[in-house]
Amino acid sequence: MPEVILHQYDSSPFSEKVRICLGIKGLAWSAVDQPVIMPKPDLVPLTGGYRRIPVMQIGADIYCDSQLIVRELDRRFPGRPLFPRGSEGLAIGFEQWCDKGLFQSAVMAIFGSIGDGVDPAFIKDREALSGQPFNIAAMKALAPFAITQIKAHAALLAEQLADGRAFFAGEDPCLADAAAYYNFWFIRTFCPGLADRFADLANFDAWYDRVTAIGHGTRAGMTPAQALQAAATAEPEEIGTLAAEADLTGKSVALAATDYGRDPIVGSFAGSTLYSLAVREMSRASDWSRSTFRALAIR
Ligand SMILES: N[C@@H](CCC(=O)N[C@@H](CS)C(=O)NCC(=O)O)C(=O)O
C-alpha cells in the first residue's frame, strides 16, 4: 500500500487530531509541511483549490477534512480502531462537539489572550478565508467567558473519566480522546498559563499526559515535490457511488466545506458515501456556490 502523507503544519490543531490518531494506530507516515497562510502553491495542485489543513494523501487519493481523514485511516488500517465497537456513533458525535463548540471557545480564549501579538498577515489571511472580521478586541472581551466554557467542556471529560478509566471509552484510546485532546494541546501550546485553570479537575491532567504519551506514530519528512510525484505516479482507488447519486457520475459538480472557508471547487463527480463526496480533475470554482456537504473526498 502507498504511504500515508499528511499535508500539515506543526502548529495546526486539526493536524494534531490526525497526528494523535496516527499515534493510536502506530502508523508510519510522512509529513509535508505547508504554509500557515496563503499562498500554498504546493497544496492546491493536489486539492483543486481547497487550502485548509490537514489534507491526507495516499498515492493519488486526496482526503480533505480531518473528519474524513480519520474515517479513511480507520477503513484502511482497521487495527486499534478509532471508532470503539458499540460506541462508533458516540465517538463521531463527540468529535463534532469538540470540533465546533470546544474549538470555537479555544480560538476565542487563545486569540483573546495573545491578542495584540498576532501577526497582521495572519489576521488578514484568516479574514479573507472566513469572510468575517478577525476582531481581536471582541475576542479579548469574550476571552474570560470562553475560558469558563472550556472549563465546562473539560469538566464533562473529567466526569467521563471519573470511574478511573484511562481514556474516554475505556482502557484503549480512540477518536474521542484525540478530538478532545487537540483543543487542550492548542491551548497549552499557545497559552500555557490557561492550562492551570483545569488543574483542579480530577483525572484531567493524568488523561492529558496519557494522550500526549501516545505520540504521533513514526513520522518522516517529505518534500512537496516528492508528494506531487507520488500522486502523479499512482492510480486512484476504485470507489462506489450512493444509488441516489448514480446519475451524477462524470458530471461537473461544485463542492464546498460547510464550517468555514467555503470557497467551492468544481470537478467531475466520481463517487460518494454517506459521509463523503469524491471528484476528479478538480479546480477552483470561478463562481460562488454553496453546498450543504461537510466533508470532501477529492481524487
Ligand atoms: N473542518 C476542517 C477544519 C480544518 C481547519 O480549520 N484547519 C485550520 C488549521 S488547524 C486551517 O485550515 N486554517 C487555515 C489554513 O491553514 O489555511 C477539518 O476538520 O479539517
PDB file of C-alpha atoms and ligand atoms in Angstrom:
ATOM      1  CA  MET A   1       0.000   0.000   0.000  1.00  0.00           C
ATOM      2  CA  PRO A   2       1.307   3.516  -0.754  1.00  0.00           C
ATOM      3  CA  GLU A   3       2.382   5.505   2.255  1.00  0.00           C
ATOM      4  CA  VAL A   4       0.291   7.903   4.286  1.00  0.00           C
ATOM      5  CA  ILE A   5       1.263  11.515   3.584  1.00  0.00           C
ATOM      6  CA  LEU A   6      -0.086  14.305   5.758  1.00  0.00           C
ATOM      7  CA  HIS A   7      -0.027  17.853   4.420  1.00  0.00           C
ATOM      8  CA  GLN A   8       0.114  19.814   7.629  1.00  0.00           C
ATOM      9  CA  TYR A   9       1.902  22.360   9.775  1.00  0.00           C
ATOM     10  CA  ASP A  10       3.086  21.677  13.282  1.00  0.00           C
ATOM     11  CA  SER A  11       1.010  24.382  14.988  1.00  0.00           C
ATOM     12  CA  SER A  12      -2.249  23.210  13.361  1.00  0.00           C
ATOM     13  CA  PRO A  13      -4.729  21.870  15.932  1.00  0.00           C
ATOM     14  CA  PHE A  14      -6.767  19.831  13.420  1.00  0.00           C
ATOM     15  CA  SER A  15      -3.485  18.261  12.271  1.00  0.00           C
ATOM     16  CA  GLU A  16      -2.776  17.363  15.891  1.00  0.00           C
ATOM     17  CA  LYS A  17      -6.073  15.436  15.977  1.00  0.00           C
ATOM     18  CA  VAL A  18      -4.873  13.370  12.999  1.00  0.00           C
ATOM     19  CA  ARG A  19      -1.303  13.023  14.335  1.00  0.00           C
ATOM     20  CA  ILE A  20      -2.654  11.518  17.586  1.00  0.00           C
ATOM     21  CA  CYS A  21      -4.877   9.151  15.564  1.00  0.00           C
ATOM     22  CA  LEU A  22      -1.778   8.072  13.619  1.00  0.00           C
ATOM     23  CA  GLY A  23      -0.141   7.511  17.009  1.00  0.00           C
ATOM     24  CA  ILE A  24      -3.091   5.440  18.276  1.00  0.00           C
ATOM     25  CA  LYS A  25      -2.724   3.216  15.220  1.00  0.00           C
ATOM     26  CA  GLY A  26       1.064   3.153  15.477  1.00  0.00           C
ATOM     27  CA  LEU A  27       1.448   4.043  11.798  1.00  0.00           C
ATOM     28  CA  ALA A  28       4.460   5.255   9.848  1.00  0.00           C
ATOM     29  CA  TRP A  29       3.700   8.367   7.800  1.00  0.00           C
ATOM     30  CA  SER A  30       5.313  11.326   6.070  1.00  0.00           C
ATOM     31  CA  ALA A  31       4.684  14.970   6.855  1.00  0.00           C
ATOM     32  CA  VAL A  32       4.714  17.580   4.119  1.00  0.00           C
ATOM     33  CA  ASP A  33       4.919  20.953   5.819  1.00  0.00           C
ATOM     34  CA  GLN A  34       2.646  23.504   4.174  1.00  0.00           C
ATOM     35  CA  PRO A  35       2.447  27.263   4.817  1.00  0.00           C
ATOM     36  CA  VAL A  36       0.172  28.606   7.564  1.00  0.00           C
ATOM     37  CA  ILE A  37      -1.229  31.301   5.270  1.00  0.00           C
ATOM     38  CA  MET A  38      -1.800  31.650   1.539  1.00  0.00           C
ATOM     39  CA  PRO A  39      -0.302  31.193  -0.999  1.00  0.00           C
ATOM     40  CA  LYS A  40       0.006  27.381  -0.854  1.00  0.00           C
ATOM     41  CA  PRO A  41       1.390  26.587  -4.299  1.00  0.00           C
ATOM     42  CA  ASP A  42       2.343  23.016  -3.376  1.00  0.00           C
ATOM     43  CA  LEU A  43      -1.024  22.113  -1.864  1.00  0.00           C
ATOM     44  CA  VAL A  44      -3.662  23.484  -4.228  1.00  0.00           C
ATOM     45  CA  PRO A  45      -2.465  21.478  -7.277  1.00  0.00           C
ATOM     46  CA  LEU A  46      -3.474  18.381  -5.286  1.00  0.00           C
ATOM     47  CA  THR A  47      -6.779  19.689  -3.941  1.00  0.00           C
ATOM     48  CA  GLY A  48      -8.110  21.815  -6.777  1.00  0.00           C
ATOM     49  CA  GLY A  49      -8.020  24.888  -4.560  1.00  0.00           C
ATOM     50  CA  TYR A  50      -9.032  23.616  -1.104  1.00  0.00           C
ATOM     51  CA  ARG A  51      -6.425  25.365   1.061  1.00  0.00           C
ATOM     52  CA  ARG A  52      -7.137  24.226   4.554  1.00  0.00           C
ATOM     53  CA  ILE A  53      -5.061  21.909   6.665  1.00  0.00           C
ATOM     54  CA  PRO A  54      -4.816  18.970   7.210  1.00  0.00           C
ATOM     55  CA  VAL A  55      -5.053  17.130   3.895  1.00  0.00           C
ATOM     56  CA  MET A  56      -4.165  13.453   3.688  1.00  0.00           C
ATOM     57  CA  GLN A  57      -2.701  11.907   0.577  1.00  0.00           C
ATOM     58  CA  ILE A  58      -2.382   8.186  -0.095  1.00  0.00           C
ATOM     59  CA  GLY A  59      -0.962   7.747  -3.582  1.00  0.00           C
ATOM     60  CA  ALA A  60      -3.312   9.626  -5.923  1.00  0.00           C
ATOM     61  CA  ASP A  61      -6.140   9.796  -3.362  1.00  0.00           C
ATOM     62  CA  ILE A  62      -6.504  13.124  -1.593  1.00  0.00           C
ATOM     63  CA  TYR A  63      -8.672  13.480   1.516  1.00  0.00           C
ATOM     64  CA  CYS A  64      -9.760  16.909   2.732  1.00  0.00           C
ATOM     65  CA  ASP A  65     -11.048  17.490   6.280  1.00  0.00           C
ATOM     66  CA  SER A  66      -9.843  15.779   9.434  1.00  0.00           C
ATOM     67  CA  GLN A  67     -13.217  14.061   9.989  1.00  0.00           C
ATOM     68  CA  LEU A  68     -12.879  12.330   6.647  1.00  0.00           C
ATOM     69  CA  ILE A  69      -9.178  11.620   7.183  1.00  0.00           C
ATOM     70  CA  VAL A  70      -9.710   9.741  10.448  1.00  0.00           C
ATOM     71  CA  ARG A  71     -12.551   7.704   8.935  1.00  0.00           C
ATOM     72  CA  GLU A  72     -10.357   6.759   5.971  1.00  0.00           C
ATOM     73  CA  LEU A  73      -7.445   5.880   8.267  1.00  0.00           C
ATOM     74  CA  ASP A  74      -9.750   3.518  10.152  1.00  0.00           C
ATOM     75  CA  ARG A  75     -11.015   1.948   6.919  1.00  0.00           C
ATOM     76  CA  ARG A  76      -7.516   1.332   5.559  1.00  0.00           C
ATOM     77  CA  PHE A  77      -5.873   0.409   8.853  1.00  0.00           C
ATOM     78  CA  PRO A  78      -8.531  -1.296  10.988  1.00  0.00           C
ATOM     79  CA  GLY A  79      -6.163  -2.354  13.804  1.00  0.00           C
ATOM     80  CA  ARG A  80      -6.530  -0.354  17.057  1.00  0.00           C
ATOM     81  CA  PRO A  81      -9.897   1.138  15.998  1.00  0.00           C
ATOM     82  CA  LEU A  82     -10.502   4.860  16.272  1.00  0.00           C
ATOM     83  CA  PHE A  83     -14.243   4.194  16.499  1.00  0.00           C
ATOM     84  CA  PRO A  84     -14.701   1.902  19.507  1.00  0.00           C
ATOM     85  CA  ARG A  85     -17.016  -1.037  18.814  1.00  0.00           C
ATOM     86  CA  GLY A  86     -20.533  -0.351  20.058  1.00  0.00           C
ATOM     87  CA  SER A  87     -19.758   3.345  20.559  1.00  0.00           C
ATOM     88  CA  GLU A  88     -18.961   4.384  16.971  1.00  0.00           C
ATOM     89  CA  GLY A  89     -21.745   6.998  16.880  1.00  0.00           C
ATOM     90  CA  LEU A  90     -20.731   8.329  20.272  1.00  0.00           C
ATOM     91  CA  ALA A  91     -17.147   8.890  19.088  1.00  0.00           C
ATOM     92  CA  ILE A  92     -18.329  10.708  15.938  1.00  0.00           C
ATOM     93  CA  GLY A  93     -20.827  12.842  17.868  1.00  0.00           C
ATOM     94  CA  PHE A  94     -18.193  13.720  20.453  1.00  0.00           C
ATOM     95  CA  GLU A  95     -15.704  14.602  17.709  1.00  0.00           C
ATOM     96  CA  GLN A  96     -18.192  17.027  16.179  1.00  0.00           C
ATOM     97  CA  TRP A  97     -18.816  18.611  19.564  1.00  0.00           C
ATOM     98  CA  CYS A  98     -15.049  19.039  20.024  1.00  0.00           C
ATOM     99  CA  ASP A  99     -14.571  20.446  16.503  1.00  0.00           C
ATOM    100  CA  LYS A 100     -17.291  23.058  16.977  1.00  0.00           C
ATOM    101  CA  GLY A 101     -18.220  24.259  20.486  1.00  0.00           C
ATOM    102  CA  LEU A 102     -14.953  23.393  22.187  1.00  0.00           C
ATOM    103  CA  PHE A 103     -12.772  24.546  19.291  1.00  0.00           C
ATOM    104  CA  GLN A 104     -14.604  27.873  18.981  1.00  0.00           C
ATOM    105  CA  SER A 105     -14.141  28.517  22.699  1.00  0.00           C
ATOM    106  CA  ALA A 106     -10.454  27.592  22.408  1.00  0.00           C
ATOM    107  CA  VAL A 107      -9.939  30.001  19.489  1.00  0.00           C
ATOM    108  CA  MET A 108     -11.655  32.804  21.397  1.00  0.00           C
ATOM    109  CA  ALA A 109      -9.664  32.141  24.586  1.00  0.00           C
ATOM    110  CA  ILE A 110      -6.312  31.876  22.798  1.00  0.00           C
ATOM    111  CA  PHE A 111      -6.582  34.839  20.440  1.00  0.00           C
ATOM    112  CA  GLY A 112      -8.298  36.892  23.150  1.00  0.00           C
ATOM    113  CA  SER A 113      -5.308  36.160  25.397  1.00  0.00           C
ATOM    114  CA  ILE A 114      -2.432  36.583  22.948  1.00  0.00           C
ATOM    115  CA  GLY A 115      -4.358  39.421  21.311  1.00  0.00           C
ATOM    116  CA  ASP A 116      -2.075  42.130  20.008  1.00  0.00           C
ATOM    117  CA  GLY A 117       0.798  39.720  19.436  1.00  0.00           C
ATOM    118  CA  VAL A 118      -0.929  38.098  16.453  1.00  0.00           C
ATOM    119  CA  ASP A 119       0.832  38.627  13.105  1.00  0.00           C
ATOM    120  CA  PRO A 120      -1.193  41.107  10.970  1.00  0.00           C
ATOM    121  CA  ALA A 121      -0.550  38.941   7.871  1.00  0.00           C
ATOM    122  CA  PHE A 122      -2.213  36.008   9.674  1.00  0.00           C
ATOM    123  CA  ILE A 123      -5.209  38.169  10.602  1.00  0.00           C
ATOM    124  CA  LYS A 124      -5.586  39.363   7.012  1.00  0.00           C
ATOM    125  CA  ASP A 125      -5.358  35.806   5.682  1.00  0.00           C
ATOM    126  CA  ARG A 126      -7.966  34.432   8.094  1.00  0.00           C
ATOM    127  CA  GLU A 127     -10.323  37.334   7.374  1.00  0.00           C
ATOM    128  CA  ALA A 128     -10.116  36.533   3.654  1.00  0.00           C
ATOM    129  CA  LEU A 129     -10.680  32.828   4.410  1.00  0.00           C
ATOM    130  CA  SER A 130     -13.720  33.259   6.644  1.00  0.00           C
ATOM    131  CA  GLY A 131     -15.198  36.393   5.081  1.00  0.00           C
ATOM    132  CA  GLN A 132     -15.538  37.754   8.645  1.00  0.00           C
ATOM    133  CA  PRO A 133     -13.536  40.344  10.565  1.00  0.00           C
ATOM    134  CA  PHE A 134     -10.902  38.767  12.862  1.00  0.00           C
ATOM    135  CA  ASN A 135     -11.862  41.037  15.714  1.00  0.00           C
ATOM    136  CA  ILE A 136      -9.156  40.840  18.381  1.00  0.00           C
ATOM    137  CA  ALA A 137     -10.861  43.479  20.570  1.00  0.00           C
ATOM    138  CA  ALA A 138     -14.081  41.417  20.648  1.00  0.00           C
ATOM    139  CA  MET A 139     -12.099  38.242  21.365  1.00  0.00           C
ATOM    140  CA  LYS A 140     -10.302  39.953  24.232  1.00  0.00           C
ATOM    141  CA  ALA A 141     -13.662  40.964  25.725  1.00  0.00           C
ATOM    142  CA  LEU A 142     -15.066  37.452  25.343  1.00  0.00           C
ATOM    143  CA  ALA A 143     -11.961  35.528  26.422  1.00  0.00           C
ATOM    144  CA  PRO A 144     -12.921  35.222  30.134  1.00  0.00           C
ATOM    145  CA  PHE A 145     -16.277  33.715  29.177  1.00  0.00           C
ATOM    146  CA  ALA A 146     -14.642  31.393  26.644  1.00  0.00           C
ATOM    147  CA  ILE A 147     -12.253  30.173  29.346  1.00  0.00           C
ATOM    148  CA  THR A 148     -15.218  29.347  31.595  1.00  0.00           C
ATOM    149  CA  GLN A 149     -16.824  27.448  28.716  1.00  0.00           C
ATOM    150  CA  ILE A 150     -13.625  25.486  28.135  1.00  0.00           C
ATOM    151  CA  LYS A 151     -13.541  24.580  31.781  1.00  0.00           C
ATOM    152  CA  ALA A 152     -17.105  23.251  31.453  1.00  0.00           C
ATOM    153  CA  HIS A 153     -16.007  21.133  28.472  1.00  0.00           C
ATOM    154  CA  ALA A 154     -13.017  19.858  30.436  1.00  0.00           C
ATOM    155  CA  ALA A 155     -15.299  19.049  33.388  1.00  0.00           C
ATOM    156  CA  LEU A 156     -17.518  16.923  31.126  1.00  0.00           C
ATOM    157  CA  LEU A 157     -14.474  14.978  30.072  1.00  0.00           C
ATOM    158  CA  ALA A 158     -13.374  14.609  33.705  1.00  0.00           C
ATOM    159  CA  GLU A 159     -16.852  13.227  34.535  1.00  0.00           C
ATOM    160  CA  GLN A 160     -16.460  10.612  31.820  1.00  0.00           C
ATOM    161  CA  LEU A 161     -13.125   9.614  33.385  1.00  0.00           C
ATOM    162  CA  ALA A 162     -14.493   9.572  36.935  1.00  0.00           C
ATOM    163  CA  ASP A 163     -14.779   5.773  37.139  1.00  0.00           C
ATOM    164  CA  GLY A 164     -10.997   5.523  36.792  1.00  0.00           C
ATOM    165  CA  ARG A 165     -10.865   4.589  33.109  1.00  0.00           C
ATOM    166  CA  ALA A 166      -7.684   5.565  31.292  1.00  0.00           C
ATOM    167  CA  PHE A 167      -9.339   7.008  28.190  1.00  0.00           C
ATOM    168  CA  PHE A 168     -12.701   8.350  27.046  1.00  0.00           C
ATOM    169  CA  ALA A 169     -14.188   4.990  26.075  1.00  0.00           C
ATOM    170  CA  GLY A 170     -12.270   2.669  28.402  1.00  0.00           C
ATOM    171  CA  GLU A 171      -8.749   1.309  28.570  1.00  0.00           C
ATOM    172  CA  ASP A 172      -7.896   1.994  24.898  1.00  0.00           C
ATOM    173  CA  PRO A 173      -7.624   5.433  23.305  1.00  0.00           C
ATOM    174  CA  CYS A 174      -9.968   6.312  20.438  1.00  0.00           C
ATOM    175  CA  LEU A 175     -11.006   9.203  18.228  1.00  0.00           C
ATOM    176  CA  ALA A 176     -12.833  10.900  21.113  1.00  0.00           C
ATOM    177  CA  ASP A 177      -9.557  11.258  23.029  1.00  0.00           C
ATOM    178  CA  ALA A 178      -7.759  12.721  20.008  1.00  0.00           C
ATOM    179  CA  ALA A 179     -10.657  15.122  19.330  1.00  0.00           C
ATOM    180  CA  ALA A 180     -10.781  16.490  22.863  1.00  0.00           C
ATOM    181  CA  TYR A 181      -7.014  16.446  23.280  1.00  0.00           C
ATOM    182  CA  TYR A 182      -6.092  18.615  20.295  1.00  0.00           C
ATOM    183  CA  ASN A 183      -8.092  21.515  21.732  1.00  0.00           C
ATOM    184  CA  PHE A 184      -6.307  21.387  25.085  1.00  0.00           C
ATOM    185  CA  TRP A 185      -2.987  20.893  23.260  1.00  0.00           C
ATOM    186  CA  PHE A 186      -3.801  24.050  21.239  1.00  0.00           C
ATOM    187  CA  ILE A 187      -4.448  25.969  24.464  1.00  0.00           C
ATOM    188  CA  ARG A 188      -1.327  24.646  26.206  1.00  0.00           C
ATOM    189  CA  THR A 189       0.860  25.337  23.180  1.00  0.00           C
ATOM    190  CA  PHE A 190      -0.212  28.924  22.683  1.00  0.00           C
ATOM    191  CA  CYS A 191      -1.319  29.934  26.207  1.00  0.00           C
ATOM    192  CA  PRO A 192       0.406  27.682  28.730  1.00  0.00           C
ATOM    193  CA  GLY A 193      -0.933  29.809  31.598  1.00  0.00           C
ATOM    194  CA  LEU A 194      -4.538  28.974  30.726  1.00  0.00           C
ATOM    195  CA  ALA A 195      -3.954  25.271  31.306  1.00  0.00           C
ATOM    196  CA  ASP A 196      -3.668  25.907  35.068  1.00  0.00           C
ATOM    197  CA  ARG A 197      -7.384  26.607  35.025  1.00  0.00           C
ATOM    198  CA  PHE A 198      -8.143  22.897  34.608  1.00  0.00           C
ATOM    199  CA  ALA A 199      -5.527  21.612  37.055  1.00  0.00           C
ATOM    200  CA  ASP A 200      -8.114  21.118  39.824  1.00  0.00           C
ATOM    201  CA  LEU A 201     -10.288  18.783  37.715  1.00  0.00           C
ATOM    202  CA  ALA A 202      -9.765  15.252  38.974  1.00  0.00           C
ATOM    203  CA  ASN A 203      -8.286  12.922  36.349  1.00  0.00           C
ATOM    204  CA  PHE A 204      -7.928  15.619  33.719  1.00  0.00           C
ATOM    205  CA  ASP A 205      -4.160  16.197  33.783  1.00  0.00           C
ATOM    206  CA  ALA A 206      -3.427  12.462  34.043  1.00  0.00           C
ATOM    207  CA  TRP A 207      -5.645  11.836  30.981  1.00  0.00           C
ATOM    208  CA  TYR A 208      -3.898  14.658  29.078  1.00  0.00           C
ATOM    209  CA  ASP A 209      -0.475  13.173  29.864  1.00  0.00           C
ATOM    210  CA  ARG A 210      -1.621   9.710  28.772  1.00  0.00           C
ATOM    211  CA  VAL A 211      -2.781  11.067  25.400  1.00  0.00           C
ATOM    212  CA  THR A 212       0.467  13.031  24.979  1.00  0.00           C
ATOM    213  CA  ALA A 213       2.379   9.797  25.620  1.00  0.00           C
ATOM    214  CA  ILE A 214       0.579   8.084  22.691  1.00  0.00           C
ATOM    215  CA  GLY A 215       2.681  10.223  20.374  1.00  0.00           C
ATOM    216  CA  HIS A 216       2.337  10.532  16.624  1.00  0.00           C
ATOM    217  CA  GLY A 217       3.404   7.144  15.287  1.00  0.00           C
ATOM    218  CA  THR A 218       6.586   7.145  13.207  1.00  0.00           C
ATOM    219  CA  ARG A 219       6.932  10.423  11.383  1.00  0.00           C
ATOM    220  CA  ALA A 220       9.270  11.098   8.466  1.00  0.00           C
ATOM    221  CA  GLY A 221       9.645  14.222   6.353  1.00  0.00           C
ATOM    222  CA  MET A 222       8.783  14.563   2.686  1.00  0.00           C
ATOM    223  CA  THR A 223       9.196  17.440   0.251  1.00  0.00           C
ATOM    224  CA  PRO A 224       6.191  18.837  -1.613  1.00  0.00           C
ATOM    225  CA  ALA A 225       7.819  17.771  -4.894  1.00  0.00           C
ATOM    226  CA  GLN A 226       8.011  14.161  -3.674  1.00  0.00           C
ATOM    227  CA  ALA A 227       4.335  14.281  -2.690  1.00  0.00           C
ATOM    228  CA  LEU A 228       3.294  15.625  -6.094  1.00  0.00           C
ATOM    229  CA  GLN A 229       5.388  12.917  -7.714  1.00  0.00           C
ATOM    230  CA  ALA A 230       3.697  10.238  -5.549  1.00  0.00           C
ATOM    231  CA  ALA A 231       0.300  11.456  -6.767  1.00  0.00           C
ATOM    232  CA  ALA A 232       1.365  11.639 -10.398  1.00  0.00           C
ATOM    233  CA  THR A 233       2.709   8.100 -10.437  1.00  0.00           C
ATOM    234  CA  ALA A 234      -0.214   6.383  -8.656  1.00  0.00           C
ATOM    235  CA  GLU A 235      -3.725   5.365  -9.667  1.00  0.00           C
ATOM    236  CA  PRO A 236      -6.707   6.400  -7.517  1.00  0.00           C
ATOM    237  CA  GLU A 237      -8.624   3.637  -5.739  1.00  0.00           C
ATOM    238  CA  GLU A 238     -11.914   2.409  -7.154  1.00  0.00           C
ATOM    239  CA  ILE A 239     -14.834   3.839  -5.206  1.00  0.00           C
ATOM    240  CA  GLY A 240     -18.580   3.342  -5.161  1.00  0.00           C
ATOM    241  CA  THR A 241     -21.456   5.780  -5.502  1.00  0.00           C
ATOM    242  CA  LEU A 242     -24.654   6.034  -3.488  1.00  0.00           C
ATOM    243  CA  ALA A 243     -27.604   4.822  -5.573  1.00  0.00           C
ATOM    244  CA  ALA A 244     -29.345   8.175  -5.205  1.00  0.00           C
ATOM    245  CA  GLU A 245     -26.337   9.932  -6.766  1.00  0.00           C
ATOM    246  CA  ALA A 246     -25.534   7.465  -9.539  1.00  0.00           C
ATOM    247  CA  ASP A 247     -26.760   9.804 -12.276  1.00  0.00           C
ATOM    248  CA  LEU A 248     -24.195  12.424 -11.206  1.00  0.00           C
ATOM    249  CA  THR A 249     -21.239  10.265 -12.267  1.00  0.00           C
ATOM    250  CA  GLY A 250     -18.963  12.162 -14.637  1.00  0.00           C
ATOM    251  CA  LYS A 251     -20.958  15.378 -14.331  1.00  0.00           C
ATOM    252  CA  SER A 252     -19.408  18.628 -13.233  1.00  0.00           C
ATOM    253  CA  VAL A 253     -20.226  19.417  -9.591  1.00  0.00           C
ATOM    254  CA  ALA A 254     -19.216  22.110  -7.106  1.00  0.00           C
ATOM    255  CA  LEU A 255     -18.296  21.175  -3.527  1.00  0.00           C
ATOM    256  CA  ALA A 256     -17.649  23.319  -0.511  1.00  0.00           C
ATOM    257  CA  ALA A 257     -16.967  22.840   3.181  1.00  0.00           C
ATOM    258  CA  THR A 258     -19.829  23.726   5.488  1.00  0.00           C
ATOM    259  CA  ASP A 259     -17.945  25.048   8.509  1.00  0.00           C
ATOM    260  CA  TYR A 260     -15.979  27.994   7.146  1.00  0.00           C
ATOM    261  CA  GLY A 261     -13.653  28.697   4.239  1.00  0.00           C
ATOM    262  CA  ARG A 262     -16.436  27.766   1.839  1.00  0.00           C
ATOM    263  CA  ASP A 263     -14.763  28.672  -1.432  1.00  0.00           C
ATOM    264  CA  PRO A 264     -16.053  25.906  -3.681  1.00  0.00           C
ATOM    265  CA  ILE A 265     -14.121  23.745  -6.051  1.00  0.00           C
ATOM    266  CA  VAL A 266     -15.503  22.100  -9.159  1.00  0.00           C
ATOM    267  CA  GLY A 267     -14.720  18.670 -10.514  1.00  0.00           C
ATOM    268  CA  SER A 268     -16.100  15.639 -12.230  1.00  0.00           C
ATOM    269  CA  PHE A 269     -18.283  13.632  -9.827  1.00  0.00           C
ATOM    270  CA  ALA A 270     -16.528  10.335  -9.111  1.00  0.00           C
ATOM    271  CA  GLY A 271     -18.366   8.750  -6.206  1.00  0.00           C
ATOM    272  CA  SER A 272     -19.942   9.131  -2.804  1.00  0.00           C
ATOM    273  CA  THR A 273     -20.595   7.548   0.559  1.00  0.00           C
ATOM    274  CA  LEU A 274     -22.945   8.786   3.245  1.00  0.00           C
ATOM    275  CA  TYR A 275     -20.028  10.770   4.644  1.00  0.00           C
ATOM    276  CA  SER A 276     -18.022  11.890   1.648  1.00  0.00           C
ATOM    277  CA  LEU A 277     -18.021  13.007  -1.937  1.00  0.00           C
ATOM    278  CA  ALA A 278     -15.291  12.303  -4.453  1.00  0.00           C
ATOM    279  CA  VAL A 279     -14.400  14.294  -7.542  1.00  0.00           C
ATOM    280  CA  ARG A 280     -11.678  14.093 -10.171  1.00  0.00           C
ATOM    281  CA  GLU A 281      -9.978  16.815 -12.200  1.00  0.00           C
ATOM    282  CA  MET A 282     -10.769  19.449  -9.631  1.00  0.00           C
ATOM    283  CA  SER A 283     -10.180  23.161  -9.914  1.00  0.00           C
ATOM    284  CA  ARG A 284     -11.297  26.281  -8.134  1.00  0.00           C
ATOM    285  CA  ALA A 285     -14.883  27.277  -8.953  1.00  0.00           C
ATOM    286  CA  SER A 286     -14.991  30.627 -10.650  1.00  0.00           C
ATOM    287  CA  ASP A 287     -18.456  31.472  -9.367  1.00  0.00           C
ATOM    288  CA  TRP A 288     -19.549  31.249  -5.756  1.00  0.00           C
ATOM    289  CA  SER A 289     -21.962  28.485  -4.890  1.00  0.00           C
ATOM    290  CA  ARG A 290     -22.711  26.826  -1.575  1.00  0.00           C
ATOM    291  CA  SER A 291     -23.049  23.171  -0.895  1.00  0.00           C
ATOM    292  CA  THR A 292     -24.564  21.533   2.143  1.00  0.00           C
ATOM    293  CA  PHE A 293     -21.851  18.885   2.198  1.00  0.00           C
ATOM    294  CA  ARG A 294     -19.482  18.805   5.102  1.00  0.00           C
ATOM    295  CA  ALA A 295     -16.571  16.702   4.014  1.00  0.00           C
ATOM    296  CA  LEU A 296     -14.740  16.499   0.743  1.00  0.00           C
ATOM    297  CA  ALA A 297     -13.046  13.457  -0.710  1.00  0.00           C
ATOM    298  CA  ILE A 298     -11.126  14.528  -3.731  1.00  0.00           C
ATOM    299  CA  ARG A 299      -9.202  12.346  -6.108  1.00  0.00           C
TER     300      ARG A 299
HETATM  301  N1  LIG B   1     -13.180  21.060   9.258  1.00  0.00           N
HETATM  302  C1  LIG B   1     -11.771  21.147   8.989  1.00  0.00           C
HETATM  303  C2  LIG B   1     -11.181  22.324   9.729  1.00  0.00           C
HETATM  304  C3  LIG B   1      -9.713  22.494   9.354  1.00  0.00           C
HETATM  305  C4  LIG B   1      -9.167  23.830   9.772  1.00  0.00           C
HETATM  306  O1  LIG B   1      -9.897  24.793  10.062  1.00  0.00           O
HETATM  307  N2  LIG B   1      -7.833  23.898   9.774  1.00  0.00           N
HETATM  308  C5  LIG B   1      -7.142  25.125  10.015  1.00  0.00           C
HETATM  309  C6  LIG B   1      -5.756  24.829  10.562  1.00  0.00           C
HETATM  310  S1  LIG B   1      -5.848  23.870  12.057  1.00  0.00           S
HETATM  311  C7  LIG B   1      -6.939  25.830   8.697  1.00  0.00           C
HETATM  312  O2  LIG B   1      -7.056  25.204   7.674  1.00  0.00           O
HETATM  313  N3  LIG B   1      -6.640  27.124   8.729  1.00  0.00           N
HETATM  314  C8  LIG B   1      -6.428  27.844   7.511  1.00  0.00           C
HETATM  315  C9  LIG B   1      -5.208  27.427   6.762  1.00  0.00           C
HETATM  316  O3  LIG B   1      -4.315  26.765   7.315  1.00  0.00           O
HETATM  317  O4  LIG B   1      -5.123  27.761   5.589  1.00  0.00           O
HETATM  318  C10 LIG B   1     -11.093  19.855   9.402  1.00  0.00           C
HETATM  319  O5  LIG B   1     -11.607  19.161  10.284  1.00  0.00           O
HETATM  320  O6  LIG B   1     -10.065  19.506   8.789  1.00  0.00           O
END
